[in-house]
Amino acid sequence: MKFLDQAKIYIRSGDGGAGCISFRREKFIEFGGPDGGDGGRGGDVWAECVEGLNTLIDYRYQQHFKAQKGEHGMGKNRAGAKGRDVVLKVPEGTQILDEDGETVIADLTKVGQKILLGRGGNGGFGNAYFTTSTNRAPRRANPGQEGQERWIILRLKLIADAGLIGLPNAGKSTFLATVTAAKPKIADYPFTTLHPGLGVVRAYSREFVLADIPGLIEGASEGVGLGDRFLSHVERCRVLLHLVEGTSEHAGKAYKTVRHEIEAYGHGLADKPEIVALSKVDALDEETLKEQLARLKRASKRTPYVVSAASGQGVQEVLQALLSVIDAAKVEAQTVDTQEEWHP
């Protein structure tokens, strides 16, 4: 299991330590009195977004995380030590959801973000706390408060500027391997890609991140094939590159099949900017290429690009189109952020 994008884990913050009942009794001390210390506070459970992680594989074999309990109070007014915290380290783009799988607790998209998931219980008061002018020798102390426990779901959504979508064997992995240093599995059979892949594209003195996901087939929204679960990894993309295999029976029908599954998936994915390209054109004769282009143009209602990742034909044109859409989306996002800053 090289890639894990979802995990259900149990967390529990530490219980607070109990207060102490103690009295000072020393030789030659005329007046003693209560000197029981307070219990220590239980440890907290945190989630932190860190660098260097791109999967949730750390949570496959360990699903229970418990913070340390607070130490009990002691005599001589000694308070118990606080319990050690537990920090769950997660990659960028991790969503933390409640047990129902729908309520979003946090969305960690930047390195350094940190959120408290479970607060440790307060320590109990020792009997020294209850001393009053009328009760000089209290014989009571509080137990520590219990920690918080819950089940949570960690769901990773890769953060990329552009995403590759299409049917199996549409040439997505070949395109990723051509334009980036990534080395996805490439073979002449469907579903060679079983988990999402990322690569950094360097073109025209700029860089952007390209994500490749397993192919969709008809009925993916109902769980056919690998399903549409991996579509969550292109939810954050600014633009989608839809590759349609030129050697398929009907390029237009292939395009509509994937679009139907995207619309069924929802989450605003169907509204994202889309660039359509006919792939594997080096394997087509001129007549077939012209026919497939016409079919794809009618189905997508736009002029598709012509691409062959194996020979490099049309690759630079597609990259230039992707960069233009990404740049426009970044400018729009900066404008929105500036407006929110001036008009909260």
mmCIF file of C-alpha atoms in Angstrom:
data_model
loop_
_atom_site.group_PDB
_atom_site.id
_atom_site.type_symbol
_atom_site.label_atom_id
_atom_site.label_comp_id
_atom_site.label_asym_id
_atom_site.label_seq_id
_atom_site.Cartn_x
_atom_site.Cartn_y
_atom_site.Cartn_z
ATOM 1 C CA MET A 1 0.000 0.000 0.000
ATOM 2 C CA LYS A 2 2.014 2.958 -1.311
ATOM 3 C CA PHE A 3 -0.781 5.492 -1.255
ATOM 4 C CA LEU A 4 -3.458 5.930 1.390
ATOM 5 C CA ASP A 5 -5.826 8.884 1.138
ATOM 6 C CA GLN A 6 -8.350 8.086 3.864
ATOM 7 C CA ALA A 7 -8.086 6.776 7.406
ATOM 8 C CA LYS A 8 -10.421 6.491 10.379
ATOM 9 C CA ILE A 9 -8.718 6.901 13.729
ATOM 10 C CA TYR A 10 -9.632 7.095 17.424
ATOM 11 C CA ILE A 11 -8.265 9.924 19.553
ATOM 12 C CA ARG A 12 -8.482 10.559 23.275
ATOM 13 C CA SER A 13 -7.031 13.440 25.237
ATOM 14 C CA GLY A 14 -5.512 12.783 28.636
ATOM 15 C CA ASP A 15 -7.455 12.711 31.896
ATOM 16 C CA GLY A 16 -6.563 15.290 34.497
ATOM 17 C CA GLY A 17 -4.683 14.175 37.584
ATOM 18 C CA ALA A 18 -6.467 13.938 40.928
ATOM 19 C CA GLY A 19 -5.907 16.449 43.702
ATOM 20 C CA CYS A 20 -4.123 15.338 46.827
ATOM 21 C CA ILE A 21 -5.331 15.252 50.457
ATOM 22 C CA SER A 22 -2.332 15.927 52.616
ATOM 23 C CA PHE A 23 -1.482 17.708 55.878
ATOM 24 C CA ARG A 24 1.757 19.257 56.985
ATOM 25 C CA ARG A 25 3.137 17.506 60.048
ATOM 26 C CA GLU A 26 6.675 18.434 61.063
ATOM 27 C CA LYS A 27 8.500 18.454 64.335
ATOM 28 C CA PHE A 28 8.609 21.820 66.104
ATOM 29 C CA ILE A 29 5.988 23.242 63.721
ATOM 30 C CA GLU A 30 3.177 24.437 65.944
ATOM 31 C CA PHE A 31 0.551 24.860 63.262
ATOM 32 C CA GLY A 32 0.391 22.374 60.390
ATOM 33 C CA GLY A 33 -2.428 22.490 57.913
ATOM 34 C CA PRO A 34 -3.473 21.155 54.521
ATOM 35 C CA ASP A 35 -0.801 21.075 51.836
ATOM 36 C CA GLY A 36 -2.272 18.799 49.138
ATOM 37 C CA GLY A 37 -1.334 19.927 45.637
ATOM 38 C CA ASP A 38 -3.484 20.102 42.521
ATOM 39 C CA GLY A 39 -3.467 17.433 39.821
ATOM 40 C CA GLY A 40 -1.813 18.080 36.472
ATOM 41 C CA ARG A 41 -3.757 18.759 33.313
ATOM 42 C CA GLY A 42 -4.143 15.968 30.763
ATOM 43 C CA GLY A 43 -2.381 16.128 27.425
ATOM 44 C CA ASP A 44 -4.093 17.546 24.330
ATOM 45 C CA VAL A 45 -4.505 16.003 20.868
ATOM 46 C CA TRP A 46 -3.415 18.220 17.965
ATOM 47 C CA ALA A 47 -3.271 17.861 14.205
ATOM 48 C CA GLU A 48 -0.477 19.639 12.349
ATOM 49 C CA CYS A 49 0.192 20.090 8.638
ATOM 50 C CA VAL A 50 3.858 19.323 7.908
ATOM 51 C CA GLU A 51 6.201 19.085 4.942
ATOM 52 C CA GLY A 52 7.551 15.869 3.521
ATOM 53 C CA LEU A 53 4.327 13.840 3.608
ATOM 54 C CA ASN A 54 2.091 13.000 0.655
ATOM 55 C CA THR A 55 0.052 10.098 2.016
ATOM 56 C CA LEU A 56 -1.748 8.965 5.185
ATOM 57 C CA ILE A 57 0.087 5.639 5.292
ATOM 58 C CA ASP A 58 1.235 6.368 8.872
ATOM 59 C CA TYR A 59 -2.343 5.861 10.033
ATOM 60 C CA ARG A 60 -2.886 2.485 8.395
ATOM 61 C CA TYR A 61 -1.313 0.367 11.113
ATOM 62 C CA GLN A 62 -1.971 2.598 14.106
ATOM 63 C CA GLN A 63 -5.516 3.856 14.585
ATOM 64 C CA HIS A 64 -5.562 4.727 18.302
ATOM 65 C CA PHE A 65 -3.874 7.845 19.664
ATOM 66 C CA LYS A 66 -4.101 8.706 23.341
ATOM 67 C CA ALA A 67 -2.502 11.646 25.103
ATOM 68 C CA GLN A 68 -0.851 11.140 28.474
ATOM 69 C CA LYS A 69 -2.804 11.554 31.678
ATOM 70 C CA GLY A 70 -1.895 14.330 34.094
ATOM 71 C CA GLU A 71 0.075 13.393 37.193
ATOM 72 C CA HIS A 72 -1.683 13.380 40.552
ATOM 73 C CA GLY A 73 -1.020 16.146 43.064
ATOM 74 C CA MET A 74 1.266 15.462 46.015
ATOM 75 C CA GLY A 75 1.926 16.732 49.490
ATOM 76 C CA LYS A 76 3.966 19.841 50.271
ATOM 77 C CA ASN A 77 1.776 21.750 47.771
ATOM 78 C CA ARG A 78 3.326 19.951 44.824
ATOM 79 C CA ALA A 79 1.193 20.077 41.700
ATOM 80 C CA GLY A 80 1.159 17.178 39.271
ATOM 81 C CA ALA A 81 2.913 17.451 35.906
ATOM 82 C CA LYS A 82 0.915 18.056 32.730
ATOM 83 C CA GLY A 83 0.473 15.064 30.426
ATOM 84 C CA ARG A 84 2.334 14.954 27.123
ATOM 85 C CA ASP A 85 0.410 16.047 24.040
ATOM 86 C CA VAL A 86 -0.165 13.917 20.952
ATOM 87 C CA VAL A 87 0.452 15.603 17.576
ATOM 88 C CA LEU A 88 -0.962 13.975 14.449
ATOM 89 C CA LYS A 89 1.258 14.960 11.520
ATOM 90 C CA VAL A 90 -0.629 15.103 8.221
ATOM 91 C CA PRO A 91 0.249 16.208 4.660
ATOM 92 C CA GLU A 92 -1.001 19.326 2.924
ATOM 93 C CA GLY A 93 -4.589 19.103 1.742
ATOM 94 C CA THR A 94 -5.827 16.881 4.577
ATOM 95 C CA GLN A 95 -9.430 17.285 5.664
ATOM 96 C CA ILE A 96 -10.436 16.237 9.163
ATOM 97 C CA LEU A 97 -14.032 15.095 9.408
ATOM 98 C CA ASP A 98 -16.280 13.937 12.205
ATOM 99 C CA GLU A 99 -17.278 10.296 12.464
ATOM 100 C CA ASP A 100 -20.309 10.882 10.235
ATOM 101 C CA GLY A 101 -17.962 11.582 7.322
ATOM 102 C CA GLU A 102 -19.733 14.847 6.427
ATOM 103 C CA THR A 103 -19.000 17.396 9.163
ATOM 104 C CA VAL A 104 -15.678 19.076 8.371
ATOM 105 C CA ILE A 105 -13.704 19.881 11.508
ATOM 106 C CA ALA A 106 -10.692 21.378 9.732
ATOM 107 C CA ASP A 107 -9.096 21.681 6.312
ATOM 108 C CA LEU A 108 -5.319 21.877 6.553
ATOM 109 C CA THR A 109 -4.011 23.320 3.290
ATOM 110 C CA LYS A 110 -0.822 25.112 4.400
ATOM 111 C CA VAL A 111 2.288 23.855 6.163
ATOM 112 C CA GLY A 112 2.322 24.993 9.778
ATOM 113 C CA GLN A 113 -1.436 24.979 10.304
ATOM 114 C CA LYS A 114 -2.372 23.379 13.591
ATOM 115 C CA ILE A 115 -5.729 22.587 15.183
ATOM 116 C CA LEU A 116 -6.777 21.293 18.583
ATOM 117 C CA LEU A 117 -8.850 18.117 18.250
ATOM 118 C CA GLY A 118 -9.161 17.105 21.902
ATOM 119 C CA ARG A 119 -8.518 19.183 25.000
ATOM 120 C CA GLY A 120 -7.048 17.441 28.013
ATOM 121 C CA GLY A 121 -9.038 17.292 31.244
ATOM 122 C CA ASN A 122 -8.263 19.787 34.005
ATOM 123 C CA GLY A 123 -6.488 18.531 37.080
ATOM 124 C CA GLY A 124 -8.434 18.239 40.347
ATOM 125 C CA PHE A 125 -7.898 20.658 43.242
ATOM 126 C CA GLY A 126 -5.974 19.459 46.274
ATOM 127 C CA ASN A 127 -7.306 19.994 49.795
ATOM 128 C CA ALA A 128 -5.135 23.117 50.196
ATOM 129 C CA TYR A 129 -7.447 24.833 47.693
ATOM 130 C CA PHE A 130 -10.485 24.353 49.930
ATOM 131 C CA THR A 131 -8.993 25.984 52.989
ATOM 132 C CA THR A 132 -11.227 28.781 54.333
ATOM 133 C CA SER A 133 -11.388 30.890 57.465
ATOM 134 C CA THR A 134 -13.923 28.500 58.943
ATOM 135 C CA ASN A 135 -12.617 25.236 57.537
ATOM 136 C CA ARG A 136 -8.944 25.062 58.427
ATOM 137 C CA ALA A 137 -8.517 21.353 57.759
ATOM 138 C CA PRO A 138 -10.549 20.331 54.694
ATOM 139 C CA ARG A 139 -10.520 16.627 53.942
ATOM 140 C CA ARG A 140 -11.646 16.774 50.360
ATOM 141 C CA ALA A 141 -9.996 16.933 46.944
ATOM 142 C CA ASN A 142 -11.319 16.854 43.420
ATOM 143 C CA PRO A 143 -10.682 14.059 40.939
ATOM 144 C CA GLY A 144 -9.324 15.122 37.576
ATOM 145 C CA GLN A 145 -11.680 15.717 34.679
ATOM 146 C CA GLU A 146 -11.899 13.074 31.999
ATOM 147 C CA GLY A 147 -10.370 13.713 28.600
ATOM 148 C CA GLN A 148 -12.296 13.946 25.342
ATOM 149 C CA GLU A 149 -12.583 10.977 23.026
ATOM 150 C CA ARG A 150 -13.904 10.678 19.491
ATOM 151 C CA TRP A 151 -13.487 8.942 16.156
ATOM 152 C CA ILE A 152 -12.368 11.139 13.292
ATOM 153 C CA ILE A 153 -11.766 10.612 9.580
ATOM 154 C CA LEU A 154 -8.668 11.905 7.818
ATOM 155 C CA ARG A 155 -9.199 12.468 4.102
ATOM 156 C CA LEU A 156 -6.395 13.607 1.829
ATOM 157 C CA LYS A 157 -7.128 15.764 -1.197
ATOM 158 C CA LEU A 158 -3.992 16.411 -3.203
ATOM 159 C CA ILE A 159 -3.141 20.050 -3.848
ATOM 160 C CA ALA A 160 -2.295 20.568 -7.523
ATOM 161 C CA ASP A 161 -2.700 23.361 -10.052
ATOM 162 C CA ALA A 162 -3.944 21.108 -12.850
ATOM 163 C CA GLY A 163 -5.561 17.681 -12.941
ATOM 164 C CA LEU A 164 -5.618 14.941 -15.566
ATOM 165 C CA ILE A 165 -8.927 13.172 -16.194
ATOM 166 C CA GLY A 166 -10.136 10.701 -18.789
ATOM 167 C CA LEU A 167 -11.012 7.090 -19.466
ATOM 168 C CA PRO A 168 -8.488 4.329 -18.711
ATOM 169 C CA ASN A 169 -5.703 4.097 -21.301
ATOM 170 C CA ALA A 170 -6.272 7.673 -22.461
ATOM 171 C CA GLY A 171 -2.559 8.446 -22.138
ATOM 172 C CA LYS A 172 -2.701 10.352 -18.845
ATOM 173 C CA SER A 173 0.268 8.602 -17.230
ATOM 174 C CA THR A 174 2.317 8.924 -20.425
ATOM 175 C CA PHE A 175 1.578 12.635 -20.526
ATOM 176 C CA LEU A 176 2.577 13.005 -16.854
ATOM 177 C CA ALA A 177 5.821 11.118 -17.451
ATOM 178 C CA THR A 178 6.603 13.260 -20.507
ATOM 179 C CA VAL A 179 6.152 16.685 -18.929
ATOM 180 C CA THR A 180 7.410 15.913 -15.397
ATOM 181 C CA ALA A 181 10.055 13.822 -13.685
ATOM 182 C CA ALA A 182 7.393 11.511 -12.249
ATOM 183 C CA LYS A 183 7.625 7.828 -13.176
ATOM 184 C CA PRO A 184 4.092 6.396 -13.189
ATOM 185 C CA LYS A 185 3.406 2.871 -14.330
ATOM 186 C CA ILE A 186 2.695 2.767 -18.060
ATOM 187 C CA ALA A 187 1.361 -0.331 -19.825
ATOM 188 C CA ASP A 188 -0.949 -1.298 -22.665
ATOM 189 C CA TYR A 189 -3.923 -2.340 -20.518
ATOM 190 C CA PRO A 190 -6.591 -0.455 -18.537
ATOM 191 C CA PHE A 191 -6.179 0.656 -14.926
ATOM 192 C CA THR A 192 -2.400 0.696 -14.837
ATOM 193 C CA THR A 193 -2.805 3.728 -12.551
ATOM 194 C CA LEU A 194 -4.213 2.536 -9.234
ATOM 195 C CA HIS A 195 -3.477 5.572 -7.104
ATOM 196 C CA PRO A 196 -3.068 9.311 -7.793
ATOM 197 C CA GLY A 197 0.298 10.666 -8.841
ATOM 198 C CA LEU A 198 1.860 14.116 -8.708
ATOM 199 C CA GLY A 199 4.497 15.746 -10.862
ATOM 200 C CA VAL A 200 6.017 19.220 -11.173
ATOM 201 C CA VAL A 201 5.865 20.688 -14.683
ATOM 202 C CA ARG A 202 8.623 23.147 -15.607
ATOM 203 C CA ALA A 203 7.711 25.075 -18.730
ATOM 204 C CA TYR A 204 8.242 28.624 -19.980
ATOM 205 C CA SER A 205 10.369 29.497 -16.914
ATOM 206 C CA ARG A 206 7.505 28.603 -14.596
ATOM 207 C CA GLU A 207 6.373 25.657 -12.529
ATOM 208 C CA PHE A 208 3.044 24.103 -11.638
ATOM 209 C CA VAL A 209 1.889 20.840 -10.096
ATOM 210 C CA LEU A 210 0.044 18.301 -12.249
ATOM 211 C CA ALA A 211 -2.053 15.507 -10.733
ATOM 212 C CA ASP A 212 -2.938 12.234 -12.428
ATOM 213 C CA ILE A 213 -5.799 10.078 -11.133
ATOM 214 C CA PRO A 214 -7.017 6.584 -12.088
ATOM 215 C CA GLY A 215 -9.280 6.492 -15.118
ATOM 216 C CA LEU A 216 -13.053 6.738 -14.938
ATOM 217 C CA ILE A 217 -15.433 4.376 -16.690
ATOM 218 C CA GLU A 218 -19.168 4.428 -17.208
ATOM 219 C CA GLY A 219 -20.913 3.902 -13.875
ATOM 220 C CA ALA A 220 -17.954 5.105 -11.792
ATOM 221 C CA SER A 221 -20.304 7.252 -9.681
ATOM 222 C CA GLU A 222 -22.047 4.002 -8.685
ATOM 223 C CA GLY A 223 -18.809 2.248 -7.804
ATOM 224 C CA VAL A 224 -18.032 0.555 -11.118
ATOM 225 C CA GLY A 225 -14.307 0.017 -11.708
ATOM 226 C CA LEU A 226 -12.288 1.994 -9.198
ATOM 227 C CA GLY A 227 -15.262 4.317 -8.652
ATOM 228 C CA ASP A 228 -15.077 8.098 -8.489
ATOM 229 C CA ARG A 229 -13.425 8.355 -5.073
ATOM 230 C CA PHE A 230 -10.183 9.589 -6.605
ATOM 231 C CA LEU A 231 -11.956 12.604 -8.101
ATOM 232 C CA SER A 232 -11.522 14.263 -4.713
ATOM 233 C CA HIS A 233 -7.845 14.689 -5.613
ATOM 234 C CA VAL A 234 -8.647 17.084 -8.446
ATOM 235 C CA GLU A 235 -11.245 19.104 -6.500
ATOM 236 C CA ARG A 236 -8.630 21.707 -5.591
ATOM 237 C CA CYS A 237 -7.202 22.021 -9.118
ATOM 238 C CA ARG A 238 -7.571 25.304 -10.966
ATOM 239 C CA VAL A 239 -7.992 23.596 -14.356
ATOM 240 C CA LEU A 240 -8.731 20.099 -15.675
ATOM 241 C CA LEU A 241 -6.984 18.560 -18.666
ATOM 242 C CA HIS A 242 -9.370 16.064 -20.238
ATOM 243 C CA LEU A 243 -7.536 13.578 -22.440
ATOM 244 C CA VAL A 244 -9.631 11.581 -24.907
ATOM 245 C CA GLU A 245 -8.026 8.587 -26.576
ATOM 246 C CA GLY A 246 -7.844 9.066 -30.332
ATOM 247 C CA THR A 247 -7.841 5.306 -30.944
ATOM 248 C CA SER A 248 -11.181 4.833 -29.160
ATOM 249 C CA GLU A 249 -14.276 3.858 -31.106
ATOM 250 C CA HIS A 250 -15.957 7.245 -30.744
ATOM 251 C CA ALA A 251 -14.111 10.214 -29.214
ATOM 252 C CA GLY A 252 -17.329 12.144 -28.587
ATOM 253 C CA LYS A 253 -18.956 9.316 -26.645
ATOM 254 C CA ALA A 254 -15.758 8.799 -24.631
ATOM 255 C CA TYR A 255 -15.767 12.491 -23.688
ATOM 256 C CA LYS A 256 -19.431 12.426 -22.661
ATOM 257 C CA THR A 257 -18.910 9.324 -20.518
ATOM 258 C CA VAL A 258 -16.312 11.066 -18.358
ATOM 259 C CA ARG A 259 -18.290 14.322 -18.209
ATOM 260 C CA HIS A 260 -21.362 12.420 -17.023
ATOM 261 C CA GLU A 261 -19.395 10.862 -14.152
ATOM 262 C CA ILE A 262 -17.931 14.244 -13.184
ATOM 263 C CA GLU A 263 -21.379 15.844 -13.103
ATOM 264 C CA ALA A 264 -22.713 12.944 -11.033
ATOM 265 C CA TYR A 265 -19.826 13.407 -8.588
ATOM 266 C CA GLY A 266 -20.686 17.082 -7.945
ATOM 267 C CA HIS A 267 -18.645 19.201 -5.511
ATOM 268 C CA GLY A 268 -18.320 21.913 -8.167
ATOM 269 C CA LEU A 269 -15.963 19.816 -10.294
ATOM 270 C CA ALA A 270 -18.073 20.162 -13.430
ATOM 271 C CA ASP A 271 -17.785 23.969 -13.244
ATOM 272 C CA LYS A 272 -13.987 24.054 -13.323
ATOM 273 C CA PRO A 273 -12.176 25.290 -16.455
ATOM 274 C CA GLU A 274 -11.485 22.395 -18.803
ATOM 275 C CA ILE A 275 -8.996 21.899 -21.601
ATOM 276 C CA VAL A 276 -9.843 19.074 -24.006
ATOM 277 C CA ALA A 277 -7.202 17.221 -25.991
ATOM 278 C CA LEU A 278 -7.268 14.250 -28.341
ATOM 279 C CA SER A 279 -4.386 11.951 -27.361
ATOM 280 C CA LYS A 280 -2.426 9.196 -29.121
ATOM 281 C CA VAL A 281 -2.834 10.942 -32.472
ATOM 282 C CA ASP A 282 0.441 9.451 -33.727
ATOM 283 C CA ALA A 283 -1.415 6.154 -34.116
ATOM 284 C CA LEU A 284 -4.114 7.629 -36.400
ATOM 285 C CA ASP A 285 -4.195 8.190 -40.131
ATOM 286 C CA GLU A 286 -5.301 11.573 -41.450
ATOM 287 C CA GLU A 287 -8.870 10.530 -42.220
ATOM 288 C CA THR A 288 -9.477 8.942 -38.816
ATOM 289 C CA LEU A 289 -7.863 11.892 -37.049
ATOM 290 C CA LYS A 290 -10.133 14.339 -38.854
ATOM 291 C CA GLU A 291 -13.217 12.264 -38.023
ATOM 292 C CA GLN A 292 -12.319 11.869 -34.327
ATOM 293 C CA LEU A 293 -11.555 15.580 -33.988
ATOM 294 C CA ALA A 294 -14.941 16.464 -35.468
ATOM 295 C CA ARG A 295 -16.716 14.082 -33.065
ATOM 296 C CA LEU A 296 -14.861 15.459 -30.065
ATOM 297 C CA LYS A 297 -15.503 19.042 -31.100
ATOM 298 C CA ARG A 298 -19.245 18.409 -31.372
ATOM 299 C CA ALA A 299 -19.357 16.697 -27.979
ATOM 300 C CA SER A 300 -17.217 19.214 -26.072
ATOM 301 C CA LYS A 301 -18.403 22.293 -27.987
ATOM 302 C CA ARG A 302 -14.842 23.578 -28.242
ATOM 303 C CA THR A 303 -11.830 23.049 -30.445
ATOM 304 C CA PRO A 304 -9.729 20.248 -28.927
ATOM 305 C CA TYR A 305 -5.942 20.144 -28.881
ATOM 306 C CA VAL A 306 -4.091 17.390 -30.692
ATOM 307 C CA VAL A 307 -1.556 15.626 -28.493
ATOM 308 C CA SER A 308 0.852 12.731 -28.668
ATOM 309 C CA ALA A 309 2.836 12.414 -25.457
ATOM 310 C CA ALA A 310 4.996 9.673 -26.970
ATOM 311 C CA SER A 311 6.231 11.845 -29.842
ATOM 312 C CA GLY A 312 5.815 15.219 -28.123
ATOM 313 C CA GLN A 313 3.346 16.554 -30.676
ATOM 314 C CA GLY A 314 1.135 19.292 -29.260
ATOM 315 C CA VAL A 315 2.502 18.970 -25.713
ATOM 316 C CA GLN A 316 3.892 22.515 -25.520
ATOM 317 C CA GLU A 317 0.630 24.010 -26.802
ATOM 318 C CA VAL A 318 -1.319 22.196 -24.079
ATOM 319 C CA LEU A 319 1.131 23.303 -21.384
ATOM 320 C CA GLN A 320 0.833 26.899 -22.566
ATOM 321 C CA ALA A 321 -2.960 26.682 -22.396
ATOM 322 C CA LEU A 322 -2.786 25.219 -18.894
ATOM 323 C CA LEU A 323 -0.457 27.982 -17.715
ATOM 324 C CA SER A 324 -2.725 30.709 -19.072
ATOM 325 C CA VAL A 325 -5.742 29.324 -17.196
ATOM 326 C CA ILE A 326 -3.697 28.803 -14.002
ATOM 327 C CA ASP A 327 -2.348 32.366 -14.126
ATOM 328 C CA ALA A 328 -5.835 33.788 -14.652
ATOM 329 C CA ALA A 329 -7.180 31.751 -11.731
ATOM 330 C CA LYS A 330 -4.355 32.962 -9.466
ATOM 331 C CA VAL A 331 -5.038 36.597 -10.347
ATOM 332 C CA GLU A 332 -8.733 36.104 -9.635
ATOM 333 C CA ALA A 333 -7.974 34.452 -6.290
ATOM 334 C CA GLN A 334 -5.661 37.300 -5.278
ATOM 335 C CA THR A 335 -8.351 39.839 -6.217
ATOM 336 C CA VAL A 336 -10.911 38.030 -4.063
ATOM 337 C CA ASP A 337 -8.490 37.868 -1.127
ATOM 338 C CA THR A 338 -7.779 41.603 -1.416
ATOM 339 C CA GLN A 339 -11.491 42.435 -1.487
ATOM 340 C CA GLU A 340 -12.122 40.287 1.581
ATOM 341 C CA GLU A 341 -9.246 42.012 3.373
ATOM 342 C CA TRP A 342 -10.622 45.493 2.695
ATOM 343 C CA HIS A 343 -14.276 44.560 3.122
ATOM 344 C CA PRO A 344 -14.506 42.013 5.934
#
